[in-house]
mmCIF file of C-alpha atoms in Angstrom:
data_model
loop_
_atom_site.group_PDB
_atom_site.id
_atom_site.type_symbol
_atom_site.label_atom_id
_atom_site.label_comp_id
_atom_site.label_asym_id
_atom_site.label_seq_id
_atom_site.Cartn_x
_atom_site.Cartn_y
_atom_site.Cartn_z
ATOM 1 C CA MET A 1 14.288 -26.940 10.495
ATOM 2 C CA LYS A 2 15.716 -23.433 10.238
ATOM 3 C CA ILE A 3 13.864 -21.454 7.594
ATOM 4 C CA VAL A 4 15.051 -17.965 6.567
ATOM 5 C CA VAL A 5 12.393 -15.718 5.043
ATOM 6 C CA ALA A 6 14.136 -12.914 3.136
ATOM 7 C CA PRO A 7 11.920 -11.216 0.522
ATOM 8 C CA ASP A 8 11.925 -7.831 -1.150
ATOM 9 C CA SER A 9 8.837 -5.640 -0.893
ATOM 10 C CA PHE A 10 5.949 -6.250 -3.287
ATOM 11 C CA LYS A 11 5.791 -2.748 -4.719
ATOM 12 C CA GLY A 12 2.454 -1.060 -4.241
ATOM 13 C CA SER A 13 1.134 -3.997 -2.239
ATOM 14 C CA ALA A 14 3.211 -4.883 0.854
ATOM 15 C CA THR A 15 6.476 -3.945 2.512
ATOM 16 C CA ALA A 16 9.243 -6.525 2.781
ATOM 17 C CA ARG A 17 8.445 -6.901 6.499
ATOM 18 C CA GLU A 18 4.763 -7.483 5.756
ATOM 19 C CA VAL A 19 5.646 -10.009 3.058
ATOM 20 C CA ALA A 20 8.010 -11.914 5.372
ATOM 21 C CA GLU A 21 5.530 -11.972 8.237
ATOM 22 C CA ALA A 22 2.660 -13.174 6.027
ATOM 23 C CA ILE A 23 4.744 -15.972 4.488
ATOM 24 C CA ALA A 24 5.858 -16.970 8.000
ATOM 25 C CA ARG A 25 2.266 -17.132 9.246
ATOM 26 C CA GLY A 26 1.388 -19.419 6.369
ATOM 27 C CA TRP A 27 4.398 -21.635 7.020
ATOM 28 C CA ARG A 28 3.557 -21.925 10.734
ATOM 29 C CA SER A 29 0.055 -23.037 9.865
ATOM 30 C CA ARG A 30 1.600 -26.234 8.459
ATOM 31 C CA ARG A 31 4.927 -26.732 10.265
ATOM 32 C CA ASP A 32 6.581 -25.912 13.581
ATOM 33 C CA ASP A 33 10.042 -24.729 12.493
ATOM 34 C CA GLU A 34 12.510 -22.013 13.487
ATOM 35 C CA LEU A 35 11.717 -19.037 11.257
ATOM 36 C CA VAL A 36 14.226 -16.215 10.811
ATOM 37 C CA LEU A 37 12.665 -13.145 9.194
ATOM 38 C CA LEU A 38 15.083 -10.926 7.295
ATOM 39 C CA PRO A 39 13.276 -8.378 5.092
ATOM 40 C CA LEU A 40 15.504 -7.182 2.247
ATOM 41 C CA ALA A 41 15.625 -4.546 -0.486
ATOM 42 C CA ASP A 42 17.678 -3.784 -3.575
ATOM 43 C CA GLY A 43 18.006 -0.015 -3.366
ATOM 44 C CA GLY A 44 14.491 0.860 -4.429
ATOM 45 C CA GLU A 45 11.416 1.802 -2.470
ATOM 46 C CA GLY A 46 11.375 0.018 0.885
ATOM 47 C CA THR A 47 15.124 0.012 1.467
ATOM 48 C CA LEU A 48 14.828 2.236 4.538
ATOM 49 C CA ALA A 49 12.153 0.025 6.049
ATOM 50 C CA ALA A 50 14.178 -3.123 5.346
ATOM 51 C CA PHE A 51 17.173 -1.743 7.213
ATOM 52 C CA GLU A 52 15.046 -0.478 10.083
ATOM 53 C CA SER A 53 13.417 -3.845 10.651
ATOM 54 C CA SER A 54 16.603 -5.894 10.174
ATOM 55 C CA VAL A 55 19.304 -3.850 11.950
ATOM 56 C CA ALA A 56 18.839 -3.550 15.717
ATOM 57 C CA GLY A 57 19.556 -0.125 17.162
ATOM 58 C CA SER A 58 18.713 1.848 14.014
ATOM 59 C CA ILE A 59 17.350 5.324 14.663
ATOM 60 C CA ARG A 60 14.991 7.118 12.284
ATOM 61 C CA HIS A 61 15.547 10.869 11.875
ATOM 62 C CA ARG A 62 12.687 13.038 10.642
ATOM 63 C CA VAL A 63 13.397 15.837 8.197
ATOM 64 C CA THR A 64 11.308 18.232 6.083
ATOM 65 C CA VAL A 65 12.650 18.654 2.560
ATOM 66 C CA THR A 66 11.722 20.173 -0.782
ATOM 67 C CA GLY A 67 9.413 17.766 -2.569
ATOM 68 C CA PRO A 68 9.605 16.946 -6.280
ATOM 69 C CA ASP A 69 7.083 19.698 -7.106
ATOM 70 C CA GLY A 70 8.703 22.247 -4.779
ATOM 71 C CA ALA A 71 6.253 21.792 -1.896
ATOM 72 C CA PRO A 72 7.539 20.690 1.529
ATOM 73 C CA VAL A 73 7.618 16.945 2.211
ATOM 74 C CA ASP A 74 7.986 15.247 5.589
ATOM 75 C CA ALA A 75 10.569 12.519 5.112
ATOM 76 C CA SER A 76 13.140 10.607 7.138
ATOM 77 C CA TRP A 77 16.480 8.872 6.973
ATOM 78 C CA LEU A 78 17.979 6.115 9.116
ATOM 79 C CA MET A 79 21.152 6.066 11.214
ATOM 80 C CA LEU A 80 22.612 2.615 11.773
ATOM 81 C CA PRO A 81 24.604 1.816 14.930
ATOM 82 C CA ASP A 82 27.937 1.946 13.071
ATOM 83 C CA GLY A 83 27.381 5.545 11.909
ATOM 84 C CA THR A 84 26.076 4.661 8.451
ATOM 85 C CA ALA A 85 23.129 6.764 7.309
ATOM 86 C CA VAL A 86 20.611 5.212 4.929
ATOM 87 C CA VAL A 87 18.862 7.823 2.793
ATOM 88 C CA GLU A 88 16.078 6.737 0.454
ATOM 89 C CA LEU A 89 15.160 8.889 -2.533
ATOM 90 C CA ALA A 90 11.631 7.473 -2.673
ATOM 91 C CA THR A 91 10.717 9.183 0.607
ATOM 92 C CA THR A 92 12.044 12.599 -0.443
ATOM 93 C CA SER A 93 11.732 12.826 -4.230
ATOM 94 C CA GLY A 94 9.832 9.707 -5.219
ATOM 95 C CA ILE A 95 7.202 9.248 -7.879
ATOM 96 C CA THR A 96 4.594 8.240 -5.283
ATOM 97 C CA LEU A 97 4.759 11.795 -3.907
ATOM 98 C CA LEU A 98 3.030 13.005 -7.075
ATOM 99 C CA SER A 99 -0.361 11.818 -8.203
ATOM 100 C CA GLU A 100 -0.503 10.094 -11.592
ATOM 101 C CA GLY A 101 -2.164 13.097 -13.150
ATOM 102 C CA GLY A 102 0.367 15.431 -11.583
ATOM 103 C CA LEU A 103 3.607 13.936 -12.879
ATOM 104 C CA LEU A 104 6.170 16.553 -13.899
ATOM 105 C CA PRO A 105 8.592 14.866 -16.299
ATOM 106 C CA LEU A 106 10.455 18.067 -17.174
ATOM 107 C CA ASP A 107 10.136 19.962 -13.914
ATOM 108 C CA ALA A 108 10.273 17.477 -11.021
ATOM 109 C CA THR A 109 13.380 17.963 -8.892
ATOM 110 C CA GLY A 110 15.459 15.663 -6.719
ATOM 111 C CA ARG A 111 16.579 18.526 -4.477
ATOM 112 C CA GLY A 112 14.895 17.020 -1.418
ATOM 113 C CA PHE A 113 17.092 13.935 -1.666
ATOM 114 C CA GLY A 114 20.181 16.142 -1.423
ATOM 115 C CA GLU A 115 18.658 17.994 1.532
ATOM 116 C CA ALA A 116 18.125 14.722 3.394
ATOM 117 C CA ILE A 117 21.720 13.688 2.633
ATOM 118 C CA ALA A 118 22.933 17.032 3.988
ATOM 119 C CA ASP A 119 20.862 16.497 7.140
ATOM 120 C CA ALA A 120 22.462 13.080 7.662
ATOM 121 C CA LEU A 121 25.932 14.574 7.234
ATOM 122 C CA ALA A 122 25.121 17.329 9.722
ATOM 123 C CA ALA A 123 24.097 14.626 12.216
ATOM 124 C CA GLY A 124 27.546 13.053 11.957
ATOM 125 C CA ALA A 125 27.092 10.206 9.473
ATOM 126 C CA SER A 126 30.470 8.666 8.682
ATOM 127 C CA ARG A 127 29.142 6.647 5.732
ATOM 128 C CA LEU A 128 26.164 6.934 3.401
ATOM 129 C CA LEU A 129 24.050 4.300 1.726
ATOM 130 C CA LEU A 130 21.969 6.131 -0.865
ATOM 131 C CA ALA A 131 18.965 4.205 -2.182
ATOM 132 C CA VAL A 132 17.905 5.840 -5.428
ATOM 133 C CA GLY A 133 14.919 3.866 -6.722
ATOM 134 C CA SER A 134 11.451 5.250 -7.545
ATOM 135 C CA SER A 135 12.502 8.706 -8.722
ATOM 136 C CA CYS A 136 10.044 10.990 -10.501
ATOM 137 C CA SER A 137 12.730 13.333 -11.858
ATOM 138 C CA THR A 138 15.193 13.183 -14.740
ATOM 139 C CA ASP A 139 17.433 16.025 -13.596
ATOM 140 C CA GLY A 140 20.681 14.056 -13.540
ATOM 141 C CA GLY A 141 20.983 14.663 -9.817
ATOM 142 C CA ALA A 142 21.299 18.412 -10.377
ATOM 143 C CA GLY A 143 18.835 19.279 -7.613
ATOM 144 C CA ALA A 144 20.559 16.998 -5.123
ATOM 145 C CA LEU A 145 23.963 18.453 -5.981
ATOM 146 C CA GLN A 146 22.650 21.989 -5.489
ATOM 147 C CA ALA A 147 21.311 21.019 -2.064
ATOM 148 C CA LEU A 148 24.788 19.728 -1.208
ATOM 149 C CA GLY A 149 26.374 23.042 -2.162
ATOM 150 C CA ALA A 150 27.079 22.831 -5.897
ATOM 151 C CA ARG A 151 26.658 25.891 -8.110
ATOM 152 C CA LEU A 152 24.943 25.008 -11.358
ATOM 153 C CA ASP A 153 24.375 28.335 -13.100
ATOM 154 C CA ASP A 154 23.027 29.607 -16.385
ATOM 155 C CA ALA A 155 24.762 32.123 -18.640
ATOM 156 C CA HIS A 156 23.574 34.989 -16.405
ATOM 157 C CA GLY A 157 25.075 33.497 -13.259
ATOM 158 C CA ASN A 158 21.722 32.407 -11.852
ATOM 159 C CA PRO A 159 20.899 28.881 -10.638
ATOM 160 C CA ILE A 160 19.360 26.792 -13.401
ATOM 161 C CA ARG A 161 15.665 25.996 -13.254
ATOM 162 C CA PRO A 162 14.621 22.870 -11.346
ATOM 163 C CA GLY A 163 14.206 19.567 -13.121
ATOM 164 C CA ALA A 164 15.280 18.286 -16.521
ATOM 165 C CA ARG A 165 14.147 21.532 -18.138
ATOM 166 C CA GLY A 166 16.959 23.478 -16.520
ATOM 167 C CA LEU A 167 19.806 21.286 -17.776
ATOM 168 C CA ALA A 168 19.826 22.873 -21.228
ATOM 169 C CA ASP A 169 20.474 26.263 -19.592
ATOM 170 C CA LEU A 170 23.569 25.088 -17.705
ATOM 171 C CA ALA A 171 26.597 27.235 -18.487
ATOM 172 C CA SER A 172 28.931 26.744 -15.526
ATOM 173 C CA VAL A 173 29.536 24.194 -12.779
ATOM 174 C CA ASP A 174 31.335 24.784 -9.486
ATOM 175 C CA LEU A 175 31.538 21.851 -7.066
ATOM 176 C CA THR A 176 34.172 23.325 -4.765
ATOM 177 C CA ALA A 177 31.754 24.427 -2.021
ATOM 178 C CA MET A 178 29.956 21.098 -1.783
ATOM 179 C CA LEU A 179 29.753 19.219 1.496
ATOM 180 C CA ALA A 180 32.496 16.623 1.699
ATOM 181 C CA VAL A 181 31.802 12.944 1.097
ATOM 182 C CA PRO A 182 31.947 11.292 4.557
ATOM 183 C CA THR A 183 35.129 9.583 5.719
ATOM 184 C CA ARG A 184 33.864 6.053 5.058
ATOM 185 C CA GLY A 185 32.389 6.955 1.697
ATOM 186 C CA ALA A 186 29.030 7.313 -0.011
ATOM 187 C CA ILE A 187 27.586 4.323 -1.855
ATOM 188 C CA VAL A 188 24.726 4.635 -4.323
ATOM 189 C CA VAL A 189 22.663 1.447 -4.234
ATOM 190 C CA SER A 190 20.338 0.543 -7.079
ATOM 191 C CA ASP A 191 19.128 -2.429 -9.091
ATOM 192 C CA VAL A 192 19.516 -0.474 -12.350
ATOM 193 C CA ALA A 193 22.566 -0.848 -14.643
ATOM 194 C CA ASN A 194 21.548 1.650 -17.357
ATOM 195 C CA PRO A 195 23.994 4.306 -18.565
ATOM 196 C CA LEU A 196 23.024 7.961 -18.437
ATOM 197 C CA LEU A 197 22.442 8.590 -22.148
ATOM 198 C CA GLY A 198 21.105 7.042 -25.337
ATOM 199 C CA PRO A 199 18.498 4.369 -26.078
ATOM 200 C CA ASP A 200 19.243 2.534 -22.827
ATOM 201 C CA GLY A 201 19.653 5.720 -20.794
ATOM 202 C CA ALA A 202 17.728 7.515 -18.094
ATOM 203 C CA ALA A 203 15.434 9.511 -20.390
ATOM 204 C CA ALA A 204 14.640 6.831 -22.970
ATOM 205 C CA VAL A 205 14.007 3.944 -20.594
ATOM 206 C CA PHE A 206 12.560 5.604 -17.515
ATOM 207 C CA GLY A 207 11.247 8.940 -18.805
ATOM 208 C CA PRO A 208 7.948 7.519 -20.107
ATOM 209 C CA GLN A 209 7.277 5.985 -16.675
ATOM 210 C CA LYS A 210 7.490 9.518 -15.288
ATOM 211 C CA GLY A 211 5.026 10.977 -17.781
ATOM 212 C CA ALA A 212 7.438 11.973 -20.557
ATOM 213 C CA THR A 213 6.268 12.134 -24.181
ATOM 214 C CA GLY A 214 8.509 11.254 -27.113
ATOM 215 C CA ASP A 215 9.478 14.907 -27.525
ATOM 216 C CA ASP A 216 10.140 15.177 -23.789
ATOM 217 C CA VAL A 217 12.475 12.186 -23.903
ATOM 218 C CA GLU A 218 14.459 13.718 -26.747
ATOM 219 C CA ALA A 219 14.780 17.023 -24.904
ATOM 220 C CA MET A 220 15.730 15.321 -21.626
ATOM 221 C CA ASP A 221 18.407 13.171 -23.258
ATOM 222 C CA ALA A 222 19.899 16.235 -24.956
ATOM 223 C CA GLY A 223 19.876 18.131 -21.660
ATOM 224 C CA LEU A 224 21.536 15.241 -19.842
ATOM 225 C CA ALA A 225 24.202 15.021 -22.554
ATOM 226 C CA HIS A 226 24.960 18.737 -22.177
ATOM 227 C CA TYR A 227 25.057 18.370 -18.400
ATOM 228 C CA ALA A 228 27.322 15.305 -18.585
ATOM 229 C CA GLY A 229 29.860 17.244 -20.612
ATOM 230 C CA LEU A 230 30.356 19.667 -17.720
ATOM 231 C CA LEU A 231 30.610 17.248 -14.791
ATOM 232 C CA PRO A 232 33.533 14.996 -13.744
ATOM 233 C CA ALA A 233 31.847 11.601 -14.081
ATOM 234 C CA SER A 234 31.340 8.959 -16.766
ATOM 235 C CA ALA A 235 27.970 8.930 -18.483
ATOM 236 C CA GLU A 236 28.737 5.371 -19.601
ATOM 237 C CA ALA A 237 29.125 3.966 -16.095
ATOM 238 C CA ALA A 238 26.778 1.069 -15.420
ATOM 239 C CA GLY A 239 24.004 2.478 -13.248
ATOM 240 C CA ALA A 240 24.702 6.143 -14.035
ATOM 241 C CA GLY A 241 21.186 6.409 -15.461
ATOM 242 C CA ALA A 242 19.489 5.255 -12.265
ATOM 243 C CA ALA A 243 16.906 7.606 -10.761
ATOM 244 C CA GLY A 244 16.825 9.909 -13.756
ATOM 245 C CA GLY A 245 20.610 10.236 -13.691
ATOM 246 C CA THR A 246 20.802 11.001 -9.960
ATOM 247 C CA SER A 247 23.464 8.294 -9.733
ATOM 248 C CA PHE A 248 25.540 10.179 -12.319
ATOM 249 C CA GLY A 249 25.359 13.389 -10.310
ATOM 250 C CA LEU A 250 26.382 11.582 -7.124
ATOM 251 C CA LEU A 251 29.318 10.015 -8.962
ATOM 252 C CA ALA A 252 30.477 13.523 -9.819
ATOM 253 C CA TRP A 253 30.289 14.344 -6.102
ATOM 254 C CA GLY A 254 32.554 11.401 -5.264
ATOM 255 C CA ALA A 255 30.127 8.582 -4.467
ATOM 256 C CA THR A 256 30.547 5.056 -5.785
ATOM 257 C CA LEU A 257 27.936 2.754 -7.343
ATOM 258 C CA GLU A 258 27.193 -0.783 -6.170
ATOM 259 C CA PRO A 259 24.357 -3.231 -6.889
ATOM 260 C CA GLY A 260 21.753 -2.665 -4.220
ATOM 261 C CA ALA A 261 20.871 -6.292 -3.489
ATOM 262 C CA GLY A 262 24.420 -7.128 -2.439
ATOM 263 C CA VAL A 263 24.920 -4.016 -0.343
ATOM 264 C CA VAL A 264 21.686 -4.491 1.584
ATOM 265 C CA ALA A 265 22.239 -8.231 2.051
ATOM 266 C CA ASP A 266 25.716 -7.594 3.457
ATOM 267 C CA ALA A 267 24.518 -4.820 5.749
ATOM 268 C CA VAL A 268 21.689 -6.833 7.313
ATOM 269 C CA GLY A 269 23.740 -10.026 7.766
ATOM 270 C CA LEU A 270 22.159 -12.378 5.246
ATOM 271 C CA GLU A 271 25.209 -14.624 4.996
ATOM 272 C CA ALA A 272 25.294 -15.159 8.758
ATOM 273 C CA ALA A 273 21.575 -15.940 8.713
ATOM 274 C CA LEU A 274 22.227 -18.685 6.169
ATOM 275 C CA ASP A 275 24.446 -20.601 8.608
ATOM 276 C CA ASP A 276 22.760 -23.949 9.324
ATOM 277 C CA ALA A 277 19.675 -22.906 7.346
ATOM 278 C CA ASP A 278 17.634 -25.673 5.754
ATOM 279 C CA LEU A 279 15.762 -23.392 3.350
ATOM 280 C CA ILE A 280 15.574 -19.731 2.415
ATOM 281 C CA ILE A 281 12.422 -18.194 0.978
ATOM 282 C CA THR A 282 12.827 -15.031 -1.088
ATOM 283 C CA GLY A 283 10.637 -13.105 -3.476
ATOM 284 C CA GLU A 284 9.449 -9.913 -5.121
ATOM 285 C CA GLY A 285 6.325 -8.532 -6.729
ATOM 286 C CA ARG A 286 7.126 -9.613 -10.282
ATOM 287 C CA TYR A 287 9.751 -12.193 -11.185
ATOM 288 C CA ASP A 288 10.721 -11.872 -14.836
ATOM 289 C CA ALA A 289 13.750 -12.043 -17.119
ATOM 290 C CA GLN A 290 15.170 -8.876 -15.578
ATOM 291 C CA SER A 291 14.912 -10.435 -12.112
ATOM 292 C CA ALA A 292 17.083 -13.315 -13.265
ATOM 293 C CA GLN A 293 19.784 -10.841 -14.320
ATOM 294 C CA GLY A 294 20.839 -10.074 -10.764
ATOM 295 C CA LYS A 295 17.914 -8.559 -8.882
ATOM 296 C CA LEU A 296 17.334 -9.480 -5.282
ATOM 297 C CA PRO A 297 15.928 -13.036 -5.620
ATOM 298 C CA SER A 298 18.769 -13.988 -7.947
ATOM 299 C CA HIS A 299 21.350 -12.518 -5.562
ATOM 300 C CA VAL A 300 19.838 -14.373 -2.607
ATOM 301 C CA ALA A 301 19.841 -17.602 -4.619
ATOM 302 C CA GLY A 302 23.507 -17.182 -5.501
ATOM 303 C CA LEU A 303 24.520 -16.735 -1.861
ATOM 304 C CA ALA A 304 22.395 -19.677 -0.763
ATOM 305 C CA HIS A 305 23.633 -22.044 -3.460
ATOM 306 C CA ALA A 306 27.248 -21.283 -2.518
ATOM 307 C CA ARG A 307 26.401 -22.684 0.929
ATOM 308 C CA GLY A 308 24.312 -25.581 -0.267
ATOM 309 C CA VAL A 309 21.059 -24.058 1.007
ATOM 310 C CA PRO A 310 17.965 -24.614 -1.166
ATOM 311 C CA VAL A 311 15.927 -21.571 -2.170
ATOM 312 C CA ALA A 312 12.197 -21.127 -2.713
ATOM 313 C CA LEU A 313 10.543 -18.214 -4.505
ATOM 314 C CA VAL A 314 7.303 -16.374 -3.833
ATOM 315 C CA ALA A 315 6.273 -13.693 -6.334
ATOM 316 C CA GLY A 316 3.142 -11.841 -7.300
ATOM 317 C CA SER A 317 3.624 -13.116 -10.844
ATOM 318 C CA ILE A 318 6.292 -15.231 -12.506
ATOM 319 C CA ASP A 319 7.322 -14.720 -16.123
ATOM 320 C CA ALA A 320 10.755 -16.368 -16.287
ATOM 321 C CA ARG A 321 12.396 -19.734 -15.713
ATOM 322 C CA THR A 322 12.762 -20.665 -12.059
ATOM 323 C CA ASP A 323 15.345 -23.443 -12.357
ATOM 324 C CA GLU A 324 17.476 -22.022 -9.524
ATOM 325 C CA PHE A 325 14.633 -22.506 -7.032
ATOM 326 C CA VAL A 326 13.450 -25.765 -5.474
ATOM 327 C CA ALA A 327 9.925 -24.383 -5.443
ATOM 328 C CA ALA A 328 8.227 -21.295 -6.876
ATOM 329 C CA VAL A 329 4.788 -19.951 -6.007
ATOM 330 C CA ALA A 330 3.058 -17.204 -8.012
ATOM 331 C CA LEU A 331 0.306 -15.433 -6.108
ATOM 332 C CA ALA A 332 -1.486 -14.678 -9.382
ATOM 333 C CA GLU A 333 -1.847 -18.426 -9.972
ATOM 334 C CA LEU A 334 -3.003 -19.074 -6.419
ATOM 335 C CA GLU A 335 -5.627 -16.315 -6.595
ATOM 336 C CA GLY A 336 -6.597 -16.591 -10.249
ATOM 337 C CA SER A 337 -5.211 -13.227 -11.428
ATOM 338 C CA VAL A 338 -2.736 -10.491 -10.604
ATOM 339 C CA GLU A 339 -5.608 -8.227 -9.573
ATOM 340 C CA ALA A 340 -6.966 -10.815 -7.155
ATOM 341 C CA ALA A 341 -3.504 -11.413 -5.718
ATOM 342 C CA ILE A 342 -3.100 -7.690 -5.041
ATOM 343 C CA ALA A 343 -6.592 -7.421 -3.588
ATOM 344 C CA HIS A 344 -6.049 -10.345 -1.231
ATOM 345 C CA GLY A 345 -2.518 -9.196 -0.347
ATOM 346 C CA GLU A 346 -1.282 -10.775 2.876
ATOM 347 C CA ALA A 347 -3.856 -13.573 2.767
ATOM 348 C CA ALA A 348 -2.409 -14.657 -0.584
ATOM 349 C CA LEU A 349 1.099 -14.552 0.856
ATOM 350 C CA GLU A 350 -0.035 -16.708 3.774
ATOM 351 C CA ARG A 351 -1.410 -19.249 1.307
ATOM 352 C CA ALA A 352 1.950 -19.240 -0.479
ATOM 353 C CA GLY A 353 3.798 -19.857 2.777
ATOM 354 C CA ALA A 354 1.479 -22.714 3.643
ATOM 355 C CA ALA A 355 1.898 -24.235 0.177
ATOM 356 C CA LEU A 356 5.684 -24.142 0.473
ATOM 357 C CA ALA A 357 5.592 -25.702 3.941
ATOM 358 C CA ALA A 358 3.284 -28.472 2.783
ATOM 359 C CA GLY A 359 5.674 -29.389 -0.023
ATOM 360 C CA PHE A 360 8.951 -29.160 1.910
ATOM 361 C CA ASP A 361 10.433 -32.251 3.532
ATOM 362 C CA GLY A 362 13.915 -30.864 4.256
ATOM 363 C CA ALA A 363 15.555 -33.080 1.667
ATOM 364 C CA ALA A 364 15.497 -30.661 -1.263
#
C-alpha cells in the first residue's frame, strides 16, 4: 500500500515533521507499506518548517530583526528553488517570543516581520508567501509597513508609536516610498477569515489571547478603525483581521489573501502525492468545529475525496464530527487526557499510527 502522512504541526507539542515521522514509526510497527511523509501547514506557526522539509532545494536565510518588544530577534526566512520566499511572522513577531507575563497587547509591534520581508526582497525573491499566524501584536500591520518604507506619521510629522497604541495618533499615510511587491506577487496565507473590525474582528476575537483587557480591546478596535479609514484596503475582506490586522496592512501594500491550507498544499505537491495512494493520514493538535470549516485536515480530506482516496485523522483531541474520515484517533483518548497526550508526545503519536495500521485493510 501507498500511505501518505500529511499532518499539520501540533502547536506547542510537535512540528509537522515530528508528527509525520512519529505516526510513520507507529504504522511501520504493524505494516510494511510505502510511506510518503509530507508535513503541511496552514499559514500559522510551523509553515516555514513544513516548506523546508517538503520542498527539496530550499535555502534558509538568517536575519536579525526587531522583535515584538523592540529587542533584536534572530529569525529566518526560506527561499524556494523557484524564487519564492516564505516568510513566517511567528519567527519574527510571534507571541512565543514574549513570555506569558510579558505580553504587550497595546505595544507589541510587527515591524520585524516587515524587516524579514524586506530582506527577502533584497535577496531577489520574485514571489512572497507570507505566513501570518501566531502574532502577538494588534497593530494592523503598521510596523511591517513602516519597515517596508511606509510613512505613518502623527500630527507633528513624526512616526507613530509602535503597536496598537500608536494607531490613534495616525494623521497621515504615505505609501509611495514602499518597496515594490515582487513581480510574481505577494500572497498572505492564513487559516483565519475574520474581518479587521467589530465583534468578529482582530481586536475582539484575538486581542484577549494577546493579553488585552476589555478596555484594551475597545481602544484597539477604535484605533484599527481610524487606521483603516486612511489606508487603501477593505476592512471587511475575509481574513483582513488575521495576525492583529497584519493581513489588512499587507493588502494595502498590494498583497492578496488566500487560505493557507490550499496554498501550502499546492506548493509542496500534495495532489501529486495522492496519485495511486491507498490512504492519507492527516491531523492537527485540536480538531473541532472550526477545523471542519476549512482548516488543514478538512482541506486535505476534500482533495483526497475528489480522487477517491480514503482519509484518516490523528488529533490531540477531537471535539467535532469526523464523518469525512474512515478512521479518527484522538491522542487524549489513547493516553487518558490531553495533558498525558502532550506529556507523552511522539510516543502517543506512534501509538496512533500503530492503531490506524492495525485497523486498515486497504478496502476502506
